[in-house]
Amino acid sequence: MVKSKKVETDDVNTSTSSKKQMKCKHPAFVGGLFFMLVSVGIIVAAMFFVLPKEIANKIMEVEYSKVGWEDNYRIINKMQLEQINNFVKEYKAKNPEEAKPTDNKDDTSATTPTSDNILTKDQLEALKASSFIEWNKDAKITIVEYSDLECPFCIRQAKEGIIKQLKDKYGDKVNSIFKNFRWVPHENSEIEASASLCAGDLGWVEAYSSYYHKIFERSNGWNGTGFSKDNLVPLAKEIWLLESKFKECLDSKKNVARFDADTEEWKKMWVQWTPGNVIINNETGKYILIAWAYPITEFESKIDELLK
């Protein structure tokens, strides 16, 4: 019994000693625990706040690199916003009845495209009948480029040769159609569109294609007058069109109506950016919109999707 009491006494002494040690180490223990909790908090904060910011910065770096870095990106976005605002103002001025609010809030038929973008056979035939079709007329895929010869982003897409590169890759599987339309009131847009159509009237698709491509290639401005009106007739002569016939066509302004018709067609296709690219499967009538001057990979993915 005495031995047992000694063990119990030893246990009590050991317990008391441990408590004393814990009391001695308590400040350091609390400090370490506090430091650990702060560290965990910092890591969590980094996961939820810092990392997303880094990801966002990386995404923006990719966007900046497409246009020659951040300053150009901001300038281009500002110009695009100005284009949109100018277009809206002009459109409302010409169509005051559409600018008025409507009481029928449930009716979205005039402002919302259908979920399935499909052209009927008649619609597709009408689109092609009014167009100059480049490359294989029997191709499964048609790329319709709704453009503006004075639009900075349209100029960019043209100078990058996006459509030509697609032709080189897909060959006879694709053809293309280039159409002008009114997006913003650029000073020379209408007369350049009319001149291009005159070139097509006199020299068919080859002359049309050559003419508008040369305007894009030689455009040196971003203010709606990148290609001078004074150069329209000399350019026609350069591609071997008869000067007198070309001037007669241009002075008559007969192609302004076609320019306006292409603009109305653009609206019906719900193309709401510049350039507006429409990729069409000619067998099914299904089409996909690519708004703005995207990298060629975006076009390739949509074409591949429609070729399936």
XYZ file of N, CA and C in Angstrom, residues 207-308:
306
model
N -11.865 42.423 -110.016
C -11.644 43.867 -109.872
C -12.164 44.365 -108.523
N -13.304 43.849 -108.115
C -13.879 44.237 -106.818
C -12.919 43.897 -105.687
N -12.423 42.660 -105.689
C -11.514 42.205 -104.646
C -10.217 43.007 -104.652
N -9.658 43.193 -105.826
C -8.409 43.944 -105.940
C -8.585 45.379 -105.453
N -9.716 45.986 -105.793
C -9.948 47.394 -105.464
C -10.053 47.613 -103.953
N -10.913 46.844 -103.293
C -11.086 47.103 -101.857
C -9.849 46.691 -101.059
N -9.138 45.653 -101.535
C -7.911 45.262 -100.842
C -6.850 46.357 -100.918
N -6.750 47.007 -102.065
C -5.762 48.080 -102.226
C -6.114 49.292 -101.357
N -7.396 49.559 -101.180
C -7.783 50.650 -100.271
C -7.324 50.327 -98.853
N -7.585 49.093 -98.420
C -7.148 48.691 -97.087
C -5.625 48.795 -96.948
N -4.919 48.283 -97.936
C -3.457 48.254 -97.876
C -2.859 49.651 -97.768
N -3.497 50.622 -98.416
C -2.920 51.969 -98.490
C -3.543 52.954 -97.508
N -4.475 52.488 -96.725
C -5.088 53.375 -95.737
C -4.066 53.719 -94.661
N -3.922 55.007 -94.386
C -2.909 55.432 -93.418
C -3.481 56.322 -92.320
N -4.767 56.212 -92.090
C -5.375 57.061 -91.067
C -6.426 56.330 -90.276
N -6.807 56.946 -89.155
C -7.798 56.352 -88.257
C -8.954 57.306 -88.013
N -9.125 58.275 -88.909
C -10.136 59.304 -88.654
C -11.243 59.336 -89.695
N -11.370 58.259 -90.484
C -12.430 58.217 -91.489
C -12.013 58.709 -92.849
N -10.769 59.154 -92.987
C -10.261 59.609 -94.290
C -8.877 59.012 -94.541
N -8.713 57.756 -94.150
C -7.410 57.108 -94.294
C -6.983 56.925 -95.734
N -7.957 56.818 -96.630
C -7.671 56.727 -98.064
C -8.366 57.907 -98.736
N -7.599 58.728 -99.411
C -8.140 59.966 -99.975
C -9.129 59.699 -101.106
N -10.203 60.478 -101.139
C -11.186 60.379 -102.232
C -10.542 60.683 -103.582
N -9.514 61.503 -103.572
C -8.842 61.874 -104.821
C -8.142 60.692 -105.482
N -7.922 59.638 -104.724
C -7.205 58.473 -105.257
C -8.130 57.382 -105.781
N -9.432 57.583 -105.695
C -10.369 56.532 -106.104
C -10.314 56.259 -107.605
N -10.333 57.311 -108.410
C -10.279 57.127 -109.870
C -8.910 56.615 -110.311
N -7.793 57.193 -109.838
C -6.485 56.643 -110.203
C -6.332 55.169 -109.841
N -6.931 54.762 -108.721
C -6.857 53.356 -108.329
C -7.590 52.476 -109.330
N -8.715 52.963 -109.843
C -9.456 52.207 -110.865
C -8.602 52.026 -112.120
N -7.910 53.069 -112.515
C -7.023 52.988 -113.685
C -5.887 51.997 -113.428
N -5.406 51.974 -112.209
C -4.294 51.089 -111.850
C -4.649 49.620 -112.043
N -5.913 49.274 -111.826
C -6.314 47.869 -111.999
C -6.984 47.660 -113.364
N -6.683 48.555 -114.295
C -7.061 48.430 -115.704
C -8.557 48.553 -115.963
N -9.227 49.389 -115.179
C -10.624 49.705 -115.469
C -10.676 50.969 -116.322
N -11.682 51.049 -117.185
C -11.830 52.209 -118.067
C -12.224 53.423 -117.229
N -11.406 54.454 -117.267
C -11.606 55.614 -116.402
C -12.966 56.273 -116.614
N -13.348 56.480 -117.860
C -14.607 57.178 -118.143
C -15.802 56.405 -117.596
N -15.796 55.095 -117.761
C -16.901 54.266 -117.269
C -16.938 54.264 -115.736
N -15.757 54.222 -115.154
C -15.689 54.211 -113.693
C -16.218 55.528 -113.122
N -15.784 56.648 -113.697
C -16.245 57.954 -113.224
C -17.752 58.108 -113.411
N -18.248 57.599 -114.526
C -19.690 57.664 -114.782
C -20.460 56.900 -113.708
N -19.974 55.722 -113.373
C -20.620 54.906 -112.336
C -20.549 55.601 -110.983
N -19.389 56.125 -110.641
C -19.203 56.747 -109.334
C -20.032 58.022 -109.197
N -20.056 58.828 -110.257
C -20.805 60.093 -110.218
C -22.314 59.867 -110.150
N -22.765 58.748 -110.684
C -24.208 58.463 -110.680
C -24.731 58.113 -109.287
N -23.835 57.684 -108.421
C -24.188 57.264 -107.053
C -25.199 56.113 -107.032
N -25.220 55.362 -108.109
C -26.204 54.273 -108.193
C -25.954 53.173 -107.157
N -24.715 53.050 -106.719
C -24.394 51.970 -105.787
C -24.609 52.333 -104.318
N -25.016 53.570 -104.070
C -25.339 53.951 -102.687
C -26.509 53.110 -102.178
N -27.458 52.828 -103.060
C -28.612 51.999 -102.679
C -28.166 50.586 -102.302
N -27.178 50.052 -103.018
C -26.667 48.712 -102.689
C -25.925 48.745 -101.351
N -25.218 49.826 -101.133
C -24.524 50.029 -99.859
C -25.530 50.029 -98.709
N -26.627 50.732 -98.890
C -27.675 50.777 -97.865
C -28.346 49.415 -97.694
N -28.527 48.698 -98.809
C -29.147 47.373 -98.741
C -28.262 46.401 -97.961
N -26.953 46.477 -98.169
C -26.033 45.622 -97.417
C -26.048 45.977 -95.935
N -26.251 47.252 -95.642
C -26.353 47.683 -94.242
C -27.597 47.086 -93.588
N -28.706 47.095 -94.304
C -29.939 46.493 -93.772
C -29.768 44.996 -93.579
N -29.076 44.351 -94.505
C -28.809 42.920 -94.392
C -27.970 42.647 -93.149
N -26.989 43.501 -92.917
C -26.117 43.380 -91.746
C -26.931 43.457 -90.457
N -27.901 44.371 -90.413
C -28.738 44.512 -89.220
C -29.553 43.243 -88.970
N -30.087 42.674 -90.040
C -30.922 41.479 -89.900
C -30.113 40.271 -89.438
N -28.821 40.280 -89.742
C -27.957 39.177 -89.314
C -27.482 39.364 -87.873
N -27.861 40.480 -87.264
C -27.474 40.796 -85.891
C -25.963 40.914 -85.732
N -25.323 41.444 -86.746
C -23.891 41.726 -86.653
C -23.754 43.104 -86.025
N -23.249 43.178 -84.818
C -23.262 44.443 -84.079
C -21.864 44.916 -83.716
N -20.905 44.691 -84.593
C -19.534 45.127 -84.326
C -18.812 45.302 -85.643
N -17.604 45.860 -85.600
C -16.820 46.021 -86.816
C -15.434 45.411 -86.633
N -14.971 44.579 -87.554
C -15.769 44.018 -88.647
C -16.705 42.932 -88.123
N -17.798 42.711 -88.840
C -18.735 41.658 -88.475
C -18.566 40.485 -89.415
N -18.100 39.371 -88.893
C -17.827 38.186 -89.709
C -18.891 37.122 -89.471
N -19.464 36.633 -90.547
C -20.508 35.614 -90.453
C -20.017 34.359 -91.167
N -19.909 33.266 -90.431
C -19.462 31.992 -90.997
C -20.704 31.142 -91.249
N -20.945 30.774 -92.510
C -22.190 30.097 -92.889
C -21.906 28.701 -93.436
N -22.672 27.723 -92.970
C -22.678 26.397 -93.583
C -23.726 26.430 -94.692
N -23.293 26.344 -95.940
C -24.206 26.480 -97.073
C -25.156 25.302 -97.230
N -24.854 24.191 -96.584
C -25.716 23.017 -96.689
C -26.866 23.067 -95.688
N -26.603 23.585 -94.511
C -27.630 23.619 -93.462
C -28.218 25.012 -93.246
N -27.497 26.036 -93.693
C -27.934 27.410 -93.452
C -27.531 27.946 -92.093
N -26.948 27.089 -91.253
C -26.531 27.538 -89.925
C -25.363 28.507 -90.050
N -25.380 29.551 -89.214
C -24.267 30.494 -89.247
C -23.846 30.894 -87.839
N -22.590 31.300 -87.740
C -22.003 31.727 -86.472
C -21.393 33.107 -86.671
N -21.638 33.989 -85.721
C -21.109 35.353 -85.798
C -19.772 35.458 -85.076
N -18.855 36.182 -85.694
C -17.605 36.557 -85.034
C -17.509 38.066 -85.133
N -17.833 38.731 -84.046
C -17.847 40.193 -84.052
C -16.496 40.730 -83.614
N -15.947 41.611 -84.421
C -14.680 42.292 -84.188
C -13.532 41.504 -84.805
N -12.325 42.092 -84.739
C -11.143 41.524 -85.394
C -10.452 40.537 -84.455
N -10.958 39.313 -84.410
C -10.399 38.294 -83.540
C -9.208 37.602 -84.196
N -8.377 36.912 -83.404
C -7.275 36.134 -83.978
C -7.810 35.040 -84.891
N -6.971 34.553 -85.774
C -7.395 33.561 -86.759
C -7.867 32.268 -86.093
N -7.360 31.958 -84.908
C -7.770 30.733 -84.221
C -9.266 30.720 -83.924
N -9.842 31.895 -83.683
C -11.281 31.984 -83.432
C -12.060 31.601 -84.683
N -11.597 32.058 -85.835
C -12.238 31.707 -87.102
C -12.107 30.205 -87.366
N -10.929 29.679 -87.124
C -10.686 28.261 -87.390
C -11.596 27.376 -86.546
N -11.767 27.728 -85.285
C -12.610 26.905 -84.416
C -14.064 26.906 -84.884
N -14.555 28.057 -85.355
C -15.938 28.141 -85.828
C -16.113 27.410 -87.156
N -15.145 27.544 -88.040
C -15.220 26.832 -89.320
C -15.184 25.328 -89.077
N -14.289 24.882 -88.217
C -14.202 23.450 -87.902
C -15.517 22.944 -87.319
N -16.143 23.759 -86.497
C -17.429 23.379 -85.898
C -18.499 23.194 -86.969
N -18.532 24.097 -87.948
C -19.552 24.028 -88.999
C -19.241 22.976 -90.054
N -17.998 22.555 -90.141
C -17.625 21.521 -91.113
C -17.979 20.117 -90.632
N -18.267 19.969 -89.348
C -18.570 18.639 -88.795
C -19.866 18.079 -89.365
